[in-house]
Amino acid sequence: MAQGELFEAIITHREIPEDPRLPLLIWWASRLAELGLTPSYGPGDHGNLSCRTATGLLITARMTTKAQLQTEHFVEVLGVDRTESRLPVQSPTRQAGVRVRCRGLHLPSTDTLLHLEVYHRRPEIRTIIHGHDECALIKARELNLPITRCSAATQSLELLEEVCQLVKGYDYVLLRDHGFLALGHSIDEAGELVRRLCARAREL
């Protein structure tokens, strides 16, 4: 068992998830890397991709390199339990006690709870892509893109709730001081939205 900032992750099935959409997620992860939207932080790089499943979602694992993903680098969320928290007193989730049960060989992205909440608020959405586009952040006003008031330099429940409110009206949201979330009814739709807005930001 391991702790994320906003949830505890428990691997209940130590096996590689199976899903026919995994090759397409891997392909788009590689495209994000080519566009420079997954900057490295050492043992891995930033950004994550997910798609909805019957039980929860498939999402990239922590500390992965998006240009080199394989199926073993994905984690399937099987369920979410809200129990009495075991997190430290200073944790923002000390009252929520969110525990995520997973299938996989690695721990899920630390943004897993954000993805789960966005899927809950937007039941028609099938895919979420999170990346880092400094150009879009700088030109948010010119692009007429929504951006959070809260800084996303650190995770918080306040940021999570603000993002969930913004995605009620937008499929592309900027996270202040951090990156973006792109939503789609399919993997290709979310990926093309990222590619289109990335190009627009660089044209301005």
Rosetta silent file (secondary structure, phi, psi, omega in degrees, C-alpha in Angstrom):
SEQUENCE: MAQGELFEAIITHREIPEDPRLPLLIWWASRLAELGLTPSYGPGDHGNLSCRTATGLLITARMTTKAQLQTEHFVEVLGVDRTESRLPVQSPTRQAGVRVRCRGLHLPSTDTLLHLEVYHRRPEIRTIIHGHDECALIKARELNLPITRCSAATQSLELLEEVCQLVKGYDYVLLRDHGFLALGHSIDEAGELVRRLCARAREL
SCORE:     score description
SCORE:     0.000 S_00000001
   1 L     0.000  142.124  179.383    0.000    0.000    0.000 S_00000001
   2 E  -138.312  158.023 -178.637    1.199    3.514   -0.798 S_00000001
   3 E  -105.430  131.096  166.399   -0.067    7.017   -0.192 S_00000001
   4 L   -94.818  177.310 -178.892   -0.770    9.607   -2.798 S_00000001
   5 L   -68.697  -32.033 -175.732   -1.329   13.167   -1.705 S_00000001
   6 L  -116.086    0.152 -177.465   -5.109   12.870   -1.965 S_00000001
   7 L  -162.280  164.065  171.457   -5.691    9.130   -1.723 S_00000001
   8 E  -101.993  137.307  178.271   -4.287    5.754   -0.753 S_00000001
   9 E  -111.352  129.420  178.743   -3.588    3.274   -3.546 S_00000001
  10 E  -123.386  122.742  175.994   -3.851   -0.472   -2.947 S_00000001
  11 E   -86.973  107.716 -178.834   -2.856   -2.997   -5.618 S_00000001
  12 E   -93.643  -21.627  178.470   -5.305   -5.868   -5.148 S_00000001
  13 E  -130.941  105.176 -177.257   -4.481   -7.660   -8.414 S_00000001
  14 L   -87.383   81.034  179.943   -0.779   -7.698   -9.347 S_00000001
  15 L  -156.415  157.018 -178.765   -1.160   -8.300  -13.072 S_00000001
  16 L   -73.543  128.071  177.971   -1.033   -6.281  -16.278 S_00000001
  17 L   -63.783  152.069  176.372   -4.469   -4.879  -17.215 S_00000001
  18 L  -118.157  129.566  177.984   -5.957   -5.961  -20.524 S_00000001
  19 L  -162.419  133.550 -177.762   -7.879   -3.556  -22.746 S_00000001
  20 L   -65.470  -14.862 -178.990   -8.059   -3.206  -26.552 S_00000001
  21 L   -86.499   -7.989 -176.559   -7.603    0.575  -26.228 S_00000001
  22 H   -58.191  -43.606  178.440   -4.153    0.367  -24.658 S_00000001
  23 H   -58.577  -36.333  179.678   -2.220    0.526  -27.978 S_00000001
  24 H   -71.709  -38.476  175.201   -4.035    3.753  -28.897 S_00000001
  25 H   -61.368  -41.604  178.712   -3.318    5.295  -25.481 S_00000001
  26 H   -64.035  -40.535  179.723    0.347    4.371  -25.928 S_00000001
  27 H   -61.960  -45.189 -179.522    0.365    5.928  -29.408 S_00000001
  28 H   -69.681  -32.715  176.019   -1.051    9.215  -28.133 S_00000001
  29 H   -60.790  -40.289  177.798    1.356    9.240  -25.183 S_00000001
  30 H   -65.704  -38.094  177.617    4.191    9.098  -27.690 S_00000001
  31 H   -64.866  -40.149  177.383    2.652   11.984  -29.658 S_00000001
  32 H   -59.403  -42.396  179.101    2.442   14.084  -26.472 S_00000001
  33 H   -63.400  -41.495  178.773    6.126   13.451  -25.872 S_00000001
  34 H   -61.354  -34.523  179.620    6.965   14.480  -29.449 S_00000001
  35 L   -80.178   -3.274  179.780    5.101   17.767  -28.912 S_00000001
  36 L    77.363   25.677 -175.645    7.116   18.454  -25.771 S_00000001
  37 L   -99.075    7.650  179.028    4.075   18.223  -23.493 S_00000001
  38 L  -130.968   66.472 -177.032    5.547   15.672  -21.057 S_00000001
  39 L   -59.086  144.245 -176.814    8.662   17.330  -19.545 S_00000001
  40 E   -76.405  147.879  171.952   10.989   15.035  -17.608 S_00000001
  41 L  -124.873   15.624  175.863   11.426   15.207  -13.839 S_00000001
  42 L   120.883  -92.442 -178.985   14.132   12.518  -13.543 S_00000001
  43 L   -76.709   -3.931  179.278   12.838    8.967  -13.020 S_00000001
  44 L  -165.958 -163.157  175.258    9.872    9.674  -15.304 S_00000001
  45 E  -136.922  166.949 -176.238    8.043   12.544  -16.933 S_00000001
  46 L   -75.640  162.598  177.008    4.978   14.654  -16.314 S_00000001
  47 L    99.890  157.227  177.853    1.536   14.050  -17.766 S_00000001
  48 E  -158.851  160.168  178.650   -0.899   11.148  -17.790 S_00000001
  49 E  -132.750  146.787  176.927   -3.643    9.583  -19.897 S_00000001
  50 E  -146.606  161.963  170.053   -6.743    7.663  -18.887 S_00000001
  51 E  -142.099  149.087 -176.751   -9.898    6.140  -20.318 S_00000001
  52 E   -70.144  144.238  173.024  -13.108    5.150  -18.622 S_00000001
  53 L  -126.697  178.156 -179.797  -13.860    1.492  -17.852 S_00000001
  54 L   -64.791  -31.347 -177.214  -16.880   -0.294  -16.414 S_00000001
  55 L   -97.985  -27.466 -175.660  -15.372   -0.210  -12.920 S_00000001
  56 L  -177.752  -95.071 -179.723  -13.393    3.031  -12.992 S_00000001
  57 E  -163.044  162.418  166.830  -10.558    3.832  -15.356 S_00000001
  58 E  -103.855  133.298 -177.741   -7.287    2.826  -16.968 S_00000001
  59 E  -145.706  152.610  177.616   -4.509    5.310  -16.232 S_00000001
  60 E   -64.189  148.171  178.615   -0.761    5.607  -16.677 S_00000001
  61 E   -77.866  168.130  176.116    1.354    4.580  -13.708 S_00000001
  62 L   -70.289  154.618  173.163    3.581    6.924  -11.739 S_00000001
  63 L    54.746   46.371  176.494    7.137    7.669  -12.845 S_00000001
  64 L  -108.690  156.276  175.488    6.656    6.575  -16.457 S_00000001
  65 L  -104.393  115.036 -168.581    8.283    7.943  -19.601 S_00000001
  66 H   -65.099  -25.142  178.631    5.492    8.651  -22.087 S_00000001
  67 H   -78.221   -8.718 -175.689    7.631    8.027  -25.174 S_00000001
  68 H  -127.377   25.086 -177.730    8.439    4.524  -23.929 S_00000001
  69 L   -66.035  145.693  169.532    5.134    3.288  -22.533 S_00000001
  70 L  -130.864  171.760 -176.684    4.149   -0.363  -22.669 S_00000001
  71 H   -59.748  -28.957 -179.853    0.983   -2.075  -21.485 S_00000001
  72 H   -67.911  -12.554 -179.113    2.657   -2.874  -18.152 S_00000001
  73 H   -92.517   15.805  176.036    2.823    0.867  -17.457 S_00000001
  74 E  -115.103  151.232 -179.992   -0.962    1.160  -17.067 S_00000001
  75 E  -126.731  137.562  176.620   -3.064    0.620  -13.963 S_00000001
  76 E  -103.225  124.416  175.221   -6.759   -0.225  -13.835 S_00000001
  77 E   -81.863  122.692 -175.870   -8.808    1.294  -11.024 S_00000001
  78 E   -97.450  -20.510 -179.352  -11.238   -1.363   -9.822 S_00000001
  79 E   177.515  164.723 -179.730  -13.054    0.619   -7.162 S_00000001
  80 E  -130.165  130.046  177.066  -12.939    3.467   -4.687 S_00000001
  81 E  -115.708  137.632  174.758  -13.601    3.220   -0.953 S_00000001
  82 E  -113.169  106.794 -174.162  -14.163    6.189    1.332 S_00000001
  83 L  -128.532 -176.725  173.396  -13.244    5.133    4.836 S_00000001
  84 L   -61.778  129.209 -171.667  -11.705    6.523    7.985 S_00000001
  85 L   -73.104  144.713  170.922   -8.441    8.033    6.812 S_00000001
  86 L  -108.153    7.402 -177.400   -4.993    6.664    7.695 S_00000001
  87 L   -75.200  160.622  179.888   -3.281    9.663    6.117 S_00000001
  88 L   -57.879  157.851 -177.762   -1.185   12.106    8.178 S_00000001
  89 L   -57.296  -36.121 -176.662   -2.988   14.790   10.158 S_00000001
  90 L   -77.442   -5.670 -178.659   -1.784   17.505    7.775 S_00000001
  91 L   -68.896  137.413  177.728   -3.266   15.704    4.773 S_00000001
  92 L   -66.047  -13.622 -179.879   -6.209   17.517    3.100 S_00000001
  93 L  -103.328   19.930 -174.947   -7.993   14.158    2.877 S_00000001
  94 L   -61.498  -22.539  178.296   -7.748   13.336    6.578 S_00000001
  95 L   -98.098  -24.397 -176.335  -11.554   13.339    6.784 S_00000001
  96 L   -78.789  -43.746 -179.092  -12.288   11.832    3.375 S_00000001
  97 L    58.120   56.226 -177.745  -10.132    8.691    3.646 S_00000001
  98 E   -85.585  125.438 -179.594  -10.155    7.917   -0.069 S_00000001
  99 E  -124.323  128.054 -176.284   -8.745    4.498   -0.936 S_00000001
 100 E  -110.839  122.820  178.454   -8.316    3.344   -4.546 S_00000001
 101 E   -94.475  132.928 -169.793   -8.190   -0.379   -5.379 S_00000001
 102 E  -133.028  157.545  168.350   -6.144   -1.221   -8.474 S_00000001
 103 E  -114.049  126.102  178.591   -5.017   -3.903  -10.921 S_00000001
 104 L   161.082  179.023  179.195   -1.460   -3.500  -12.176 S_00000001
 105 L  -100.942   -9.467 -176.528    2.250   -3.844  -11.552 S_00000001
 106 L  -134.997  171.530  176.206    2.785   -0.230  -10.498 S_00000001
 107 L   -78.390  146.486  179.616    1.068    2.509   -8.529 S_00000001
 108 E   -72.756  161.845  176.569   -1.413    4.690  -10.449 S_00000001
 109 L   -49.220  145.407  177.164   -0.741    8.321  -11.314 S_00000001
 110 L   -67.517  -10.867  176.909   -0.998   10.723   -8.381 S_00000001
 111 L   -92.324   10.419 -176.004   -3.703   12.493  -10.458 S_00000001
 112 H   -56.410  -43.681 -178.360   -5.980    9.436  -10.355 S_00000001
 113 H   -63.179  -37.970  176.999   -8.493   11.012   -7.991 S_00000001
 114 H   -61.531  -45.537  178.797   -8.806   14.056  -10.268 S_00000001
 115 H   -60.643  -45.488 -179.987   -9.526   11.809  -13.264 S_00000001
 116 H   -58.962  -43.869 -178.141  -12.114    9.845  -11.287 S_00000001
 117 H   -67.755  -39.168  178.432  -13.899   13.015  -10.180 S_00000001
 118 H   -64.519  -43.148  176.725  -13.943   14.487  -13.694 S_00000001
 119 H   -60.782  -36.893  179.371  -15.445   11.270  -15.078 S_00000001
 120 H   -64.799  -41.092 -178.635  -18.061   11.423  -12.338 S_00000001
 121 H   -76.432  -26.311 -178.353  -19.025   15.005  -13.268 S_00000001
 122 L  -124.615   79.547 -174.034  -18.963   14.306  -17.033 S_00000001
 123 L   -61.448  -19.283 -179.124  -20.478   10.834  -17.576 S_00000001
 124 L   -83.653  -13.688 -177.359  -20.272   11.148  -21.372 S_00000001
 125 L   -78.531  135.616 -178.016  -16.493   11.640  -21.347 S_00000001
 126 L  -111.706  -18.645 -175.279  -14.424    8.545  -22.139 S_00000001
 127 E  -141.596  142.202  174.323  -10.849    9.891  -22.165 S_00000001
 128 E  -130.424  133.038  175.347   -8.779   12.437  -20.244 S_00000001
 129 E  -120.977  129.481  176.632   -5.312   13.625  -21.230 S_00000001
 130 E  -117.746  126.366  178.566   -3.154   15.677  -18.880 S_00000001
 131 E  -144.282 -172.809 -174.807   -0.041   17.392  -20.165 S_00000001
 132 L  -130.148  110.517 -177.933    2.115   20.478  -19.748 S_00000001
 133 L  -125.137   94.602 -177.167    2.013   23.263  -22.329 S_00000001
 134 H   -61.177  -35.621 -179.412    3.824   26.367  -21.104 S_00000001
 135 H   -63.415  -43.165  178.918    2.896   28.247  -24.280 S_00000001
 136 H   -65.723  -37.743  177.932   -0.835   27.696  -23.701 S_00000001
 137 H   -62.181  -43.110 -178.767   -0.514   28.811  -20.067 S_00000001
 138 H   -67.388  -35.372 -174.704    1.165   32.042  -21.128 S_00000001
 139 L  -105.904   26.142 -177.018   -1.401   32.722  -23.867 S_00000001
 140 H   -55.134  -43.211 -177.845   -4.510   31.559  -22.001 S_00000001
 141 H   -66.203  -45.656  179.706   -6.285   34.897  -22.459 S_00000001
 142 H   -62.842  -33.241 -179.925   -5.549   35.127  -26.186 S_00000001
 143 H   -84.152   -6.521 -178.510   -6.747   31.552  -26.640 S_00000001
 144 L    57.165   45.783 -178.980   -9.849   32.257  -24.551 S_00000001
 145 L  -104.895  140.201  177.871   -9.148   29.184  -22.435 S_00000001
 146 L   -70.497  141.829  179.395  -10.431   28.680  -18.876 S_00000001
 147 E  -137.500  141.896 -176.895   -7.734   28.581  -16.197 S_00000001
 148 L   -68.054  148.676  171.706   -8.010   27.750  -12.522 S_00000001
 149 L   -74.054  -39.715  179.147   -7.698   30.423   -9.869 S_00000001
 150 L   -71.613  140.324  172.787   -5.938   27.916   -7.609 S_00000001
 151 L   -72.781  141.349  177.757   -2.327   27.116   -8.377 S_00000001
 152 L  -101.226   17.031  177.627   -1.754   23.502   -9.365 S_00000001
 153 L   -62.143  -29.715  173.020    1.863   23.568   -8.216 S_00000001
 154 L  -131.767  149.512 -179.449    0.649   21.365   -5.355 S_00000001
 155 L   -75.534  145.568  176.691   -2.384   19.090   -5.217 S_00000001
 156 L  -157.324  157.981  176.459   -5.349   20.108   -3.083 S_00000001
 157 H   -67.807  -30.707  178.439   -9.015   19.336   -2.707 S_00000001
 158 H   -64.447  -42.831  177.743   -9.760   22.987   -3.511 S_00000001
 159 H   -64.382  -44.710 -179.540   -8.015   22.660   -6.866 S_00000001
 160 H   -57.210  -45.402 -178.859   -9.789   19.383   -7.585 S_00000001
 161 H   -67.174  -38.111  179.144  -13.189   20.942   -6.943 S_00000001
 162 H   -65.034  -42.467  177.591  -12.400   24.010   -9.065 S_00000001
 163 H   -60.473  -43.265 -178.912  -11.323   21.831  -11.989 S_00000001
 164 H   -64.179  -32.018  175.627  -14.503   19.784  -11.679 S_00000001
 165 H   -70.899  -40.689 -178.775  -16.583   22.944  -11.834 S_00000001
 166 H   -66.676  -39.087 -176.073  -14.732   24.209  -14.930 S_00000001
 167 L   -72.613   -6.831  173.918  -15.051   20.962  -16.879 S_00000001
 168 L   -65.124  -26.625 -177.380  -18.827   21.188  -16.617 S_00000001
 169 L  -118.758   -4.341 -176.031  -18.619   23.779  -19.393 S_00000001
 170 L  -138.783  149.405  176.020  -15.288   23.100  -21.113 S_00000001
 171 L   -99.005   -5.204  179.292  -13.428   20.150  -22.621 S_00000001
 172 E  -138.775  119.279 -175.353  -10.011   21.828  -22.249 S_00000001
 173 E  -129.895  135.857  176.373   -8.984   23.424  -18.961 S_00000001
 174 E   -93.444  138.423  177.164   -5.683   24.989  -17.923 S_00000001
 175 E  -103.011  113.806 -172.964   -4.299   24.320  -14.446 S_00000001
 176 L   -53.153  135.157  178.141   -2.543   27.460  -13.207 S_00000001
 177 L    64.603   20.271 -172.814    1.248   27.117  -12.839 S_00000001
 178 L  -145.808  -76.541 -173.216    1.043   23.553  -14.122 S_00000001
 179 E  -172.412 -142.364 -175.686   -0.595   22.224  -17.290 S_00000001
 180 E  -142.498  160.569  167.715   -3.872   21.231  -18.940 S_00000001
 181 E  -121.808  130.878  175.332   -6.665   18.670  -18.972 S_00000001
 182 E  -119.932  131.832 -176.838   -8.234   17.666  -22.295 S_00000001
 183 E  -113.775  146.837  178.530  -11.466   15.657  -22.368 S_00000001
 184 E  -150.577  157.015  174.241  -12.925   13.620  -25.197 S_00000001
 185 L   -76.163  -10.249  176.764  -15.701   11.209  -26.101 S_00000001
 186 L  -150.861  168.173  178.211  -12.906    9.036  -27.473 S_00000001
 187 H   -63.142  -45.125 -179.159   -9.131    8.771  -27.199 S_00000001
 188 H   -63.643  -38.922 -179.573   -8.638   10.288  -30.647 S_00000001
 189 H   -63.566  -44.133  178.005  -10.983   13.189  -29.897 S_00000001
 190 H   -65.023  -42.032 -179.937   -9.064   14.124  -26.744 S_00000001
 191 H   -64.538  -42.692  179.707   -5.737   13.713  -28.512 S_00000001
 192 H   -67.109  -33.485  176.323   -6.730   15.839  -31.488 S_00000001
 193 H   -62.201  -43.719  177.378   -7.994   18.560  -29.122 S_00000001
 194 H   -62.063  -47.230 -177.133   -4.567   18.668  -27.471 S_00000001
 195 H   -63.901  -40.421 -178.744   -2.755   18.748  -30.803 S_00000001
 196 H   -65.922  -45.918 -178.062   -5.028   21.495  -32.185 S_00000001
 197 H   -73.449  -29.729  174.514   -4.707   23.804  -29.173 S_00000001
 198 H   -62.914  -43.674  179.133   -0.979   23.185  -28.919 S_00000001
 199 H   -65.175  -43.623 -179.905   -0.612   24.356  -32.528 S_00000001
 200 H   -61.199  -41.417 -179.617   -2.843   27.409  -31.966 S_00000001
 201 H   -61.441  -34.932 -177.810   -0.817   28.482  -28.933 S_00000001
 202 H   -84.276  -15.592  176.838    2.356   28.456  -30.972 S_00000001
 203 H   -80.209  -25.798 -175.758    0.821   30.361  -33.879 S_00000001
 204 L   -74.872    0.000    0.000   -0.105   33.386  -31.742 S_00000001
